[in-house]
Coordinates of C-alpha atoms in Angstrom, one line a residue:
Chain A
X192 CA 66.8 192.5 92.1
X193 CA 68.6 194.5 89.0
X194 CA 72.3 194.3 87.9
X195 CA 73.6 196.8 85.7
X196 CA 77.0 196.1 84.2
X197 CA 79.0 198.3 81.9
X198 CA 75.7 198.9 79.1
X199 CA 76.2 201.0 76.1
X200 CA 73.8 201.3 73.7
X201 CA 75.2 202.9 70.5
X202 CA 72.8 204.1 67.5
X203 CA 74.8 205.0 64.8
X204 CA 77.8 207.3 65.8
X205 CA 75.2 208.2 68.3
X206 CA 76.4 207.1 72.2
X207 CA 72.6 207.3 74.6
X208 CA 74.3 205.3 77.4
X209 CA 77.6 205.1 78.0
X210 CA 78.8 202.3 80.0
X211 CA 76.9 202.5 83.3
X212 CA 76.6 200.3 86.1
X213 CA 74.8 200.7 89.1
X214 CA 72.0 197.9 91.4
X215 CA 68.5 198.1 92.5
X216 CA 68.2 195.9 95.7
X217 CA 64.8 194.4 96.2
X218 CA 61.9 197.2 98.0
X219 CA 63.8 200.0 96.6
X220 CA 62.0 203.4 94.8
X221 CA 64.8 204.3 92.0
X222 CA 64.5 207.7 90.4
X223 CA 66.1 208.3 87.6
X224 CA 67.1 212.0 87.4
X225 CA 68.3 213.6 83.8
X226 CA 67.8 216.3 81.5
X227 CA 65.9 215.2 78.2
X228 CA 67.8 213.1 76.1
X229 CA 70.4 211.9 78.8
X230 CA 69.8 208.4 78.4
X231 CA 66.9 207.7 80.7
X232 CA 64.4 206.1 78.6
X233 CA 67.4 204.1 76.4
X234 CA 68.1 202.6 80.2
X235 CA 64.7 201.9 80.7
X236 CA 64.3 200.1 77.6
X237 CA 67.2 197.9 77.7
X238 CA 66.1 196.7 81.6
X239 CA 62.7 196.0 80.1
X240 CA 64.1 193.7 77.2
X241 CA 62.7 196.3 74.5
X242 CA 66.3 197.3 73.1
X243 CA 69.4 195.1 73.7
X244 CA 72.2 196.7 75.1
X245 CA 75.5 197.4 72.4
X246 CA 77.4 196.1 75.0
X247 CA 77.5 195.2 79.0
X248 CA 75.0 193.3 80.8
X249 CA 71.6 194.3 82.8
X250 CA 70.0 191.0 84.9
X251 CA 66.5 191.4 86.2
X252 CA 65.6 188.8 88.5
X253 CA 69.0 187.0 88.3
X254 CA 67.9 186.7 84.1
X255 CA 69.8 188.2 81.7
X256 CA 67.6 190.7 79.4
X257 CA 69.5 189.1 76.3
X258 CA 69.8 185.8 76.7
X259 CA 66.4 184.7 78.9
X260 CA 63.7 188.3 77.8
X261 CA 60.9 185.9 78.6
X262 CA 61.6 185.2 82.0
X263 CA 62.7 189.2 82.9
X264 CA 59.4 190.3 80.8
X265 CA 57.5 188.3 83.0
X266 CA 58.6 190.0 86.1
X267 CA 58.5 193.1 85.0
X268 CA 56.1 195.7 84.8
X269 CA 56.5 198.8 82.6
X270 CA 54.9 202.3 81.7
X271 CA 56.4 204.1 78.9
X272 CA 56.6 207.6 78.7
X273 CA 53.6 207.5 76.7
X274 CA 51.0 205.0 78.2
X275 CA 50.9 202.3 75.6
X276 CA 47.0 202.3 75.2
X277 CA 44.4 201.0 72.4
X278 CA 42.1 203.9 72.1
X279 CA 39.3 202.0 70.7
X280 CA 38.8 199.1 73.4
X281 CA 36.5 199.8 77.2
X282 CA 39.5 199.5 79.8
X283 CA 38.2 196.2 81.1
X284 CA 38.4 194.8 78.2
X285 CA 42.6 196.1 77.3
X286 CA 43.2 194.7 80.6
X287 CA 41.9 191.6 79.9
X288 CA 43.7 191.5 76.7
X289 CA 46.8 192.9 78.4
X290 CA 46.4 190.1 81.9
X291 CA 46.3 187.2 78.4
X292 CA 49.4 188.0 76.8
X293 CA 51.3 188.4 79.9
X294 CA 50.1 184.9 80.7
X295 CA 48.2 185.2 83.7
X296 CA 45.9 182.0 84.0
X297 CA 42.2 182.7 82.9
X298 CA 40.7 181.7 86.1
X299 CA 42.9 184.4 87.7
X300 CA 42.2 187.2 85.2
X301 CA 38.9 188.9 86.7
X302 CA 40.2 189.0 90.0
X303 CA 43.2 190.9 88.5
X304 CA 41.7 193.2 87.1
X305 CA 39.0 194.1 89.9
X306 CA 42.2 194.4 92.5
X307 CA 44.5 196.8 90.0
X308 CA 41.9 198.9 89.3
X309 CA 40.9 199.6 93.1
X310 CA 45.0 200.3 93.2
X311 CA 44.7 202.7 90.7
X312 CA 41.9 204.0 91.9
X313 CA 40.1 203.6 88.6
X314 CA 37.4 201.4 89.1
X315 CA 34.6 204.2 87.6
X316 CA 36.1 204.4 84.3
X317 CA 35.7 200.6 83.9
X318 CA 33.9 200.6 81.2
X319 CA 35.1 203.5 79.7
X320 CA 36.4 203.8 76.0
X321 CA 40.1 204.1 77.0
X322 CA 40.1 206.5 73.7
X323 CA 37.4 209.1 75.9
X324 CA 39.5 209.3 79.4
X325 CA 41.2 212.2 80.7
X326 CA 45.1 212.8 80.4
X327 CA 45.7 211.6 84.5
X328 CA 43.4 208.0 83.8
X329 CA 45.6 207.3 81.1
X330 CA 48.1 207.2 83.0
X331 CA 46.1 205.4 86.0
X332 CA 45.2 202.3 83.2
X333 CA 48.8 203.0 81.9
X334 CA 50.0 201.9 85.8
X335 CA 47.0 199.1 86.7
X336 CA 48.3 198.0 82.9
X337 CA 52.1 197.3 84.4
X338 CA 50.9 196.3 87.5
X339 CA 48.3 193.5 86.3
X340 CA 50.7 190.8 86.3
X341 CA 51.4 191.7 89.6
X342 CA 55.7 192.0 88.7
X343 CA 58.3 191.9 90.5
X344 CA 59.6 195.2 88.8
X345 CA 57.8 198.2 88.3
X346 CA 59.6 200.3 85.0
X347 CA 57.7 203.6 85.1
X348 CA 59.1 206.0 82.4
X349 CA 58.2 209.7 83.4
X350 CA 54.9 208.7 85.4
X351 CA 53.2 211.9 86.4
X352 CA 54.0 213.7 82.9
X353 CA 51.3 215.7 81.6
X354 CA 49.5 215.8 85.0
X355 CA 48.0 218.7 86.8
X356 CA 49.1 219.5 90.4
X357 CA 46.6 217.3 92.2
X358 CA 47.0 214.3 89.8
X359 CA 51.0 214.4 90.8
X360 CA 50.5 214.4 93.9
X361 CA 48.1 211.4 93.5
X362 CA 50.3 209.6 91.8
X363 CA 53.4 210.2 94.0
X364 CA 51.1 209.0 97.0
X365 CA 50.2 205.6 94.3
X366 CA 53.9 205.3 93.7
X367 CA 55.0 205.5 97.6
X368 CA 51.9 202.9 98.2
X369 CA 53.1 200.5 95.7
X370 CA 56.7 200.7 97.1
X371 CA 56.9 197.6 99.9
X372 CA 56.0 194.7 97.4
X373 CA 57.6 196.4 94.3
X374 CA 61.4 197.6 93.3
X375 CA 60.4 200.5 91.5
X376 CA 62.4 202.7 88.1
X377 CA 60.7 205.9 88.0
X378 CA 62.4 208.6 85.4
X379 CA 61.8 211.8 86.1
X380 CA 63.3 215.5 84.9
X381 CA 61.4 217.3 87.5
X382 CA 63.4 217.2 90.9
X383 CA 60.6 217.8 93.7
X384 CA 59.1 213.9 92.7
X385 CA 63.0 212.4 93.2
X386 CA 62.9 213.6 96.9
X387 CA 59.4 212.9 97.3
X388 CA 59.8 208.8 96.8
X389 CA 62.2 207.7 95.7
X390 CA 64.8 205.8 98.3
X391 CA 67.9 206.5 96.0
X392 CA 68.5 208.9 93.0
X393 CA 71.0 208.1 90.4
X394 CA 71.8 211.1 88.4
X395 CA 72.0 211.1 84.6
X396 CA 73.5 213.1 82.2
X397 CA 75.0 212.3 78.1
X398 CA 74.0 208.7 79.1
X399 CA 76.6 208.7 82.1
X400 CA 75.7 208.3 85.7
X401 CA 76.3 211.4 87.6
X402 CA 75.7 210.6 91.0
X403 CA 74.2 207.6 93.1
X404 CA 73.0 208.5 96.8
X405 CA 70.3 209.0 98.7
X406 CA 68.3 212.3 97.9
X407 CA 69.2 213.7 101.9
X408 CA 73.3 212.5 101.2
X409 CA 73.4 214.2 98.0
X410 CA 71.4 217.3 99.4
X411 CA 74.2 217.5 102.7
X412 CA 77.5 216.3 100.4
X413 CA 76.6 218.5 97.7
X414 CA 76.2 221.4 100.0
X415 CA 78.7 224.4 99.4
X416 CA 78.4 226.7 102.6
X417 CA 75.2 226.7 104.0
X418 CA 73.1 230.6 104.2
X419 CA 70.9 231.8 106.4
X420 CA 68.6 234.6 105.8
X421 CA 68.0 237.1 109.0
X422 CA 65.7 239.8 109.5
X423 CA 66.6 242.1 111.7
X424 CA 66.1 245.5 113.2
X425 CA 69.1 247.6 114.8
X426 CA 71.0 249.9 113.2
X427 CA 73.1 248.6 110.1
X428 CA 76.5 249.0 110.0
X429 CA 76.6 247.8 113.5
X430 CA 74.8 244.7 112.7
X431 CA 76.7 243.9 109.9
X432 CA 80.6 244.1 112.2
X433 CA 79.2 242.8 114.6
X434 CA 78.0 239.5 112.3
X435 CA 81.1 240.0 110.6
X436 CA 82.9 239.0 113.3
X437 CA 81.4 236.4 114.8
X438 CA 83.6 233.4 114.2
X439 CA 82.3 230.7 111.4
X440 CA 80.6 233.5 109.5
X441 CA 82.5 233.8 106.2
X442 CA 80.3 237.0 104.5
X443 CA 77.6 239.4 105.9
X444 CA 75.8 241.1 103.0
X445 CA 72.4 243.1 102.7
X446 CA 69.5 241.4 101.2
X447 CA 66.6 243.3 101.1
X448 CA 65.6 246.4 103.8
X449 CA 62.3 247.7 104.9
X450 CA 62.4 251.1 107.4
X451 CA 64.6 249.5 110.0
X452 CA 64.8 245.9 109.6
X453 CA 67.0 244.6 107.3
X454 CA 67.2 241.1 105.3
X455 CA 70.8 240.1 105.8
X456 CA 72.1 237.0 104.5
X457 CA 74.8 235.7 106.4
X458 CA 77.2 233.1 104.6
X459 CA 78.2 229.9 107.4
X460 CA 80.2 227.0 107.5
X461 CA 79.0 223.9 107.8
X462 CA 79.3 223.8 112.0
X463 CA 76.1 223.3 112.7
X464 CA 76.1 225.9 116.3
X465 CA 76.6 228.7 114.3
X466 CA 72.7 229.2 113.6
X467 CA 72.5 229.1 117.5
X468 CA 75.3 231.8 118.3
X469 CA 74.8 234.2 115.3
X470 CA 71.0 234.4 116.8
X471 CA 72.2 235.0 120.8
X472 CA 74.4 237.4 118.7
X473 CA 71.5 239.9 117.8
X474 CA 69.0 238.9 120.8
X475 CA 71.6 239.6 123.6
X476 CA 72.8 243.1 121.8
X477 CA 69.4 244.0 121.8
X478 CA 68.6 244.0 118.7
X479 CA 65.3 243.0 117.3
X480 CA 65.4 239.6 115.5
X481 CA 62.0 239.0 113.5
X482 CA 63.1 236.3 111.1
X483 CA 65.7 233.3 110.8
X484 CA 65.7 231.0 107.7
X485 CA 68.5 228.9 106.7
X486 CA 69.1 228.3 103.3
X487 CA 70.3 225.7 102.0
X488 CA 71.0 224.7 98.1
X489 CA 67.5 222.3 96.4
X490 CA 68.4 219.6 94.6
X491 CA 67.4 221.4 91.7
X492 CA 70.7 223.9 92.3
X493 CA 72.8 220.1 92.8
X494 CA 71.4 219.1 89.7
X495 CA 72.3 221.9 87.4
X496 CA 75.8 222.0 89.0
X497 CA 76.0 217.8 87.8
X498 CA 74.6 218.6 84.2
X499 CA 75.9 221.7 83.5
X500 CA 79.2 222.2 82.5
X501 CA 79.9 225.2 83.3
X502 CA 79.8 225.0 86.8
X503 CA 81.5 221.3 88.0
X504 CA 82.4 221.8 91.4
X505 CA 85.2 219.9 92.1
X506 CA 86.4 219.4 88.7
X507 CA 87.5 221.4 85.7
X508 CA 90.8 223.9 86.6
X509 CA 90.7 226.8 88.4
X510 CA 92.2 228.7 85.1
X511 CA 89.4 228.3 82.6
X512 CA 86.9 229.2 85.0
X513 CA 88.8 232.1 86.5
X514 CA 89.0 233.0 82.4
X515 CA 85.5 232.7 82.3
X516 CA 84.6 234.9 85.0
X517 CA 86.7 237.4 83.8
X518 CA 84.9 237.3 80.6
X519 CA 81.6 237.2 82.0
X520 CA 82.6 240.8 83.7
X521 CA 84.2 242.0 80.3
X522 CA 80.5 241.1 79.2
X523 CA 79.0 242.8 81.9
X524 CA 81.1 245.6 81.6
X525 CA 80.3 246.2 77.7
X526 CA 76.5 246.4 78.9
Chain B
X148 CA 48.7 178.9 71.6
X149 CA 47.2 180.6 73.8
X150 CA 48.9 183.8 73.4
X151 CA 48.1 183.9 69.4
X152 CA 45.0 183.5 70.1
X153 CA 44.8 186.0 72.6
X154 CA 45.9 188.9 69.7
X155 CA 44.1 186.8 67.2
X156 CA 40.6 187.8 69.3
X157 CA 41.5 192.0 69.6
X158 CA 42.5 192.1 65.8
X159 CA 39.5 190.6 65.1
X160 CA 37.6 192.9 67.3
X161 CA 39.3 196.0 66.4
X162 CA 38.2 195.8 63.1
X163 CA 34.5 195.8 64.0
X164 CA 34.7 198.7 66.9
X165 CA 36.3 200.2 64.2
X166 CA 34.4 201.3 60.7
X167 CA 37.3 199.0 58.6
X168 CA 35.1 195.8 59.2
X169 CA 31.8 197.2 57.7
X170 CA 33.9 199.0 55.4
X171 CA 35.6 196.1 53.8
X172 CA 32.8 193.5 54.5
X173 CA 29.8 195.8 52.5
X174 CA 32.0 197.1 49.5
X175 CA 33.2 193.4 49.0
X176 CA 28.9 192.3 49.5
X177 CA 28.2 194.6 46.9
X178 CA 30.8 193.4 44.1
X179 CA 30.8 190.1 44.6
X180 CA 27.2 190.4 44.0
X181 CA 27.5 192.3 40.9
X182 CA 29.8 189.5 39.6
X183 CA 27.8 186.8 40.6
X184 CA 24.0 188.2 39.9
X185 CA 25.6 188.9 36.4
X186 CA 27.0 185.8 36.1
X187 CA 23.7 184.2 37.0
X188 CA 21.9 186.1 34.8
X189 CA 23.8 185.2 31.5
X190 CA 23.4 181.7 33.0
X191 CA 19.6 181.9 33.8
X192 CA 19.2 184.1 30.0
X193 CA 21.0 181.1 28.2
X194 CA 19.5 178.4 30.1
X195 CA 16.1 179.9 28.6
X196 CA 16.9 180.4 25.0
X197 CA 18.4 177.0 25.2
X198 CA 14.8 175.7 26.7
X199 CA 13.2 177.8 24.0
X200 CA 14.9 176.0 21.1
X201 CA 14.0 173.1 22.3
X202 CA 17.4 171.3 24.1
X203 CA 18.3 171.3 19.7
X204 CA 21.4 169.3 18.8
X205 CA 24.7 170.8 18.8
X206 CA 23.6 172.8 22.7
X207 CA 26.3 172.8 25.2
X208 CA 25.1 171.4 28.3
X209 CA 24.4 174.2 30.7
X210 CA 26.7 174.0 33.8
X211 CA 26.4 176.0 37.1
X212 CA 30.1 175.7 37.8
X213 CA 31.6 177.2 34.3
X214 CA 29.0 180.0 34.0
X215 CA 28.3 181.1 37.3
X216 CA 30.9 180.1 39.5
X217 CA 34.2 179.9 37.6
X218 CA 33.8 183.2 37.0
X219 CA 32.2 185.0 40.2
X220 CA 35.6 182.9 41.9
X221 CA 38.2 184.2 39.5
X222 CA 37.1 187.6 39.9
X223 CA 37.0 187.4 43.5
X224 CA 40.9 187.6 43.8
X225 CA 41.0 190.9 42.1
X226 CA 38.5 192.3 44.9
X227 CA 40.8 191.2 47.3
X228 CA 43.7 193.2 45.4
X229 CA 42.1 196.2 46.9
X230 CA 40.5 195.0 49.8
X231 CA 43.3 193.6 51.5
X232 CA 45.0 196.2 52.0
X233 CA 42.4 197.9 53.9
X234 CA 42.5 194.6 56.5
X235 CA 46.7 194.6 56.6
X236 CA 47.5 198.5 56.6
X237 CA 46.7 198.8 60.1
X238 CA 47.9 195.3 61.3
X239 CA 51.6 196.8 62.6
X240 CA 51.5 200.7 61.2
X241 CA 48.8 201.4 64.2
X242 CA 50.6 200.1 66.8
X243 CA 54.2 201.6 66.1
X244 CA 52.4 205.2 65.1
X245 CA 50.6 204.7 68.7
X246 CA 53.4 203.4 71.0
X247 CA 51.8 199.8 71.8
X248 CA 53.9 198.0 70.3
X249 CA 56.2 198.6 73.9
X250 CA 53.3 196.8 75.0
X251 CA 53.6 193.9 72.6
X252 CA 57.6 193.9 72.8
X253 CA 58.4 194.1 76.5
X254 CA 55.5 191.4 76.9
X255 CA 56.6 188.2 77.7
X256 CA 55.6 187.5 73.8
X257 CA 58.2 185.6 71.4
X258 CA 58.1 187.4 67.8
X259 CA 56.5 184.9 66.2
X260 CA 53.2 185.1 68.7
X261 CA 52.8 188.5 67.4
X262 CA 53.0 188.0 63.9
X263 CA 50.6 184.9 64.1
X264 CA 48.7 186.4 66.0
X265 CA 48.3 189.8 63.9
X266 CA 47.9 187.1 60.5
X267 CA 45.4 185.4 62.4
X268 CA 43.7 188.5 63.9
X269 CA 42.9 189.5 59.7
X270 CA 42.3 185.7 58.7
X271 CA 39.1 185.8 60.7
X272 CA 38.3 188.6 58.9
X273 CA 38.6 187.1 55.4
X274 CA 36.6 184.2 56.2
X275 CA 33.9 187.0 56.9
X276 CA 34.2 188.1 53.8
X277 CA 34.1 184.3 52.5
X278 CA 31.1 184.1 54.4
X279 CA 29.6 186.3 52.3
X280 CA 30.8 184.1 48.9
X281 CA 28.9 181.2 50.5
X282 CA 26.0 183.2 51.3
X283 CA 26.0 184.2 47.3
X284 CA 26.4 180.3 46.4
X285 CA 23.9 178.6 49.0
X286 CA 21.2 180.2 46.5
X287 CA 22.6 177.8 43.7
X288 CA 22.9 175.1 46.1
X289 CA 18.8 176.2 47.3
X290 CA 17.9 176.2 43.4
X291 CA 20.0 174.0 41.5
X292 CA 22.0 171.1 42.3
X293 CA 25.6 171.6 41.7
X294 CA 28.4 169.6 42.5
X295 CA 28.9 169.6 46.1
X296 CA 32.8 168.2 46.0
X297 CA 34.5 170.7 44.8
X298 CA 33.8 173.0 47.9
X299 CA 36.4 171.9 50.2
X300 CA 39.1 172.6 47.5
X301 CA 37.3 176.4 46.8
X302 CA 37.6 176.6 50.5
X303 CA 41.6 175.8 50.6
X304 CA 42.3 177.9 47.6
X305 CA 40.6 180.4 48.9
X306 CA 42.1 180.5 52.0
X307 CA 46.0 180.1 50.8
X308 CA 45.5 182.9 48.7
X309 CA 44.1 184.8 51.0
X310 CA 46.1 183.9 53.6
X311 CA 48.8 185.1 51.2
X312 CA 48.7 188.2 50.6
X313 CA 47.9 188.8 54.8
X314 CA 51.1 187.4 55.1
X315 CA 52.8 190.0 52.4
X316 CA 50.5 192.6 54.0
X317 CA 51.7 191.6 57.6
X318 CA 54.8 192.2 56.2
X319 CA 54.4 196.0 54.5
X320 CA 52.9 197.2 57.2
X321 CA 55.7 196.6 59.8
X322 CA 57.9 199.0 57.8
X323 CA 56.3 201.8 57.9
X324 CA 54.5 203.8 61.0
X325 CA 52.8 205.1 58.2
X326 CA 49.1 203.3 57.7
X327 CA 48.1 205.0 54.0
X328 CA 51.9 204.5 52.9
X329 CA 51.6 200.7 54.3
X330 CA 48.2 200.2 52.3
X331 CA 49.4 202.1 49.0
X332 CA 52.8 199.9 49.1
X333 CA 50.5 196.2 50.4
X334 CA 48.4 197.0 46.7
X335 CA 50.9 197.9 44.5
X336 CA 53.0 194.8 45.4
X337 CA 49.4 192.4 45.8
X338 CA 48.3 194.4 41.7
X339 CA 51.6 193.4 40.3
X340 CA 51.8 189.7 41.8
X341 CA 48.1 189.7 40.5
X342 CA 49.0 191.4 37.2
X343 CA 52.5 189.3 36.6
X344 CA 51.2 186.4 34.3
X345 CA 49.2 189.3 32.1
X346 CA 53.1 190.5 30.8
X347 CA 53.6 187.1 29.7
X348 CA 51.2 185.5 27.7
X349 CA 53.1 186.6 24.6
X350 CA 56.0 185.6 25.5
X351 CA 57.8 182.0 26.4
X352 CA 61.1 183.2 27.3
X353 CA 62.7 182.1 31.2
X354 CA 61.8 185.3 32.5
X355 CA 58.2 185.0 31.6
X356 CA 57.3 181.4 32.8
X357 CA 59.1 182.6 35.8
X358 CA 56.8 185.8 36.0
X359 CA 53.9 183.4 35.6
X360 CA 55.2 181.0 38.2
X361 CA 55.3 184.0 40.2
X362 CA 51.6 185.5 39.7
X363 CA 49.5 185.0 42.6
X364 CA 46.5 184.3 40.0
X365 CA 47.6 181.4 38.5
X366 CA 48.2 179.5 41.4
X367 CA 43.7 179.9 42.0
X368 CA 42.8 178.9 39.0
X369 CA 43.3 174.9 39.5
X370 CA 41.9 175.0 42.8
X371 CA 38.6 177.0 40.9
X372 CA 38.5 174.1 39.1
X373 CA 38.8 171.7 42.1
X374 CA 41.8 170.4 41.2
X375 CA 44.6 170.7 44.4
X376 CA 47.7 170.8 42.7
X377 CA 51.4 170.3 44.8
X378 CA 52.8 173.9 42.6
X379 CA 50.0 175.8 44.4
X380 CA 50.0 174.4 47.5
X381 CA 54.1 175.1 47.5
X382 CA 53.2 178.6 46.3
X383 CA 51.0 179.3 48.8
X384 CA 52.6 178.0 51.4
X385 CA 56.1 179.2 50.5
X386 CA 54.8 183.0 50.1
X387 CA 52.7 182.4 53.7
X388 CA 56.2 181.7 55.5
X389 CA 58.1 184.1 53.8
X390 CA 55.5 187.1 54.5
X391 CA 55.8 186.0 58.0
X392 CA 59.1 185.2 58.2
X393 CA 59.7 188.6 56.5
X394 CA 58.1 190.2 59.2
X395 CA 59.5 188.9 62.1
X396 CA 63.0 190.2 60.9
X397 CA 61.8 193.3 60.3
X398 CA 60.2 193.1 64.6
X399 CA 63.6 191.9 65.5
X400 CA 65.7 195.3 62.8
X401 CA 63.3 197.4 64.7
X402 CA 64.5 196.4 68.2
X403 CA 68.3 196.7 67.3
X404 CA 67.1 200.5 65.9
X405 CA 64.4 202.0 67.7

């Protein structure tokens, strides 16, 4: 549905998007994830035909965004970061206008308006002046505008920014409900958003794609050692010694204590059977096991690893890392 | 065509959902009405005194065209120099400020649809101003019998002059996000175009003749007399095309820079 090949966009000396390539299949929900200024909006603007790329090609539904922009625009519904609303118009009038410029046949317009208002749960603001809408409704009307011509591709730039938590959950539900009929690209810098809505995540930083995979794979692939938090009642030194002697356990450290109970952080390898053996050990030794909780790297941690220069896993030499660690230690000592 | 009309009707309606249309129409009605009634009062006074003298020898014939209509229409242009910027300043500046330009530029529209739509929308409001002119003049047609034949020529001349001014304003509005900046620049440009031939009255150099040709005011005088001249048609059609062409280039530049 969408093919992007070696696309770059430069503004004067500044490179906003640097040689990115990716594909999106029909019906996928793809999330662009990256810090502010990473090039998410620029990529989206190139796809929607708003900006021409400096080099490379982008195709939507087989049409090139530069050579055949009208055909591309017919197939795309776009919700920019700030919904493009005319504050002085009524919602229905506004949608009628958008339907007109999107080229919907006149006789179909009332039906389309009803349909998108219903779909975005905004039928009750039909006759309200757009300028008087709340932030949540503005976003919904913005989405209604993007849906009015029933486009094959939806491009949503930070669709949940500025919404309250309840509205965010509603918006995510709405986006998921659109998934079957539309191919969706959305951008965000909020991580739970991608794991809860997207079938694939593309992590962008400084105009480059850092990773592209399903949220689950990304988590699994990038996770370092798992940890387990164990809340155990028993003699401290014995518990620690016994846990450390268990094969597969890398390190045991004391997390916190309350009375006889100590919470241990047990770092284990990737072997899925280890947590079970650890539990067995505790129980068969006659200690009390109150809780056991696996701790994985969250998408947040992965995101930070990928997008901050200090801690890039598997890249950079060891020497600078060691130097850095030494520097940190020195600082700590100074303090 | 349908795209242009959809855009134009939105522009036209926006003028009436904001105070702009009412302010412009009211200001125009008052100022034009003032010009019209003063020249009408002068006409009445003059014809009364001629009648009192019994229409004696040497009294020039009284002509409604010369005494009422021509001066009124002649002054109309300068009123437009003040009011047109208010009509055109928001056309693109507002869309650029609020980000709605992104909606237009990502819709399946050609750039010329967008520009022509804006221009026609502003022209429709200008047509409302002309309706006020018509309402004033209709009094003359009720109580006297002026020649009706120049009426289409005036209309053509007024539409062309207004169209040129709107095209210039449309272009200037694409240059900035700030409506005030667009308005002031448009006002200044139109004022310069209006005054150009004033500088040249005492000179005969090529430069002054160039100024004379470029002055927008000089290209309504013949229409005002009921005469259609090719050079006036060429002037206004060129001004409209140039304004809209520059607006299109400016819109393209916006895509490359944005």
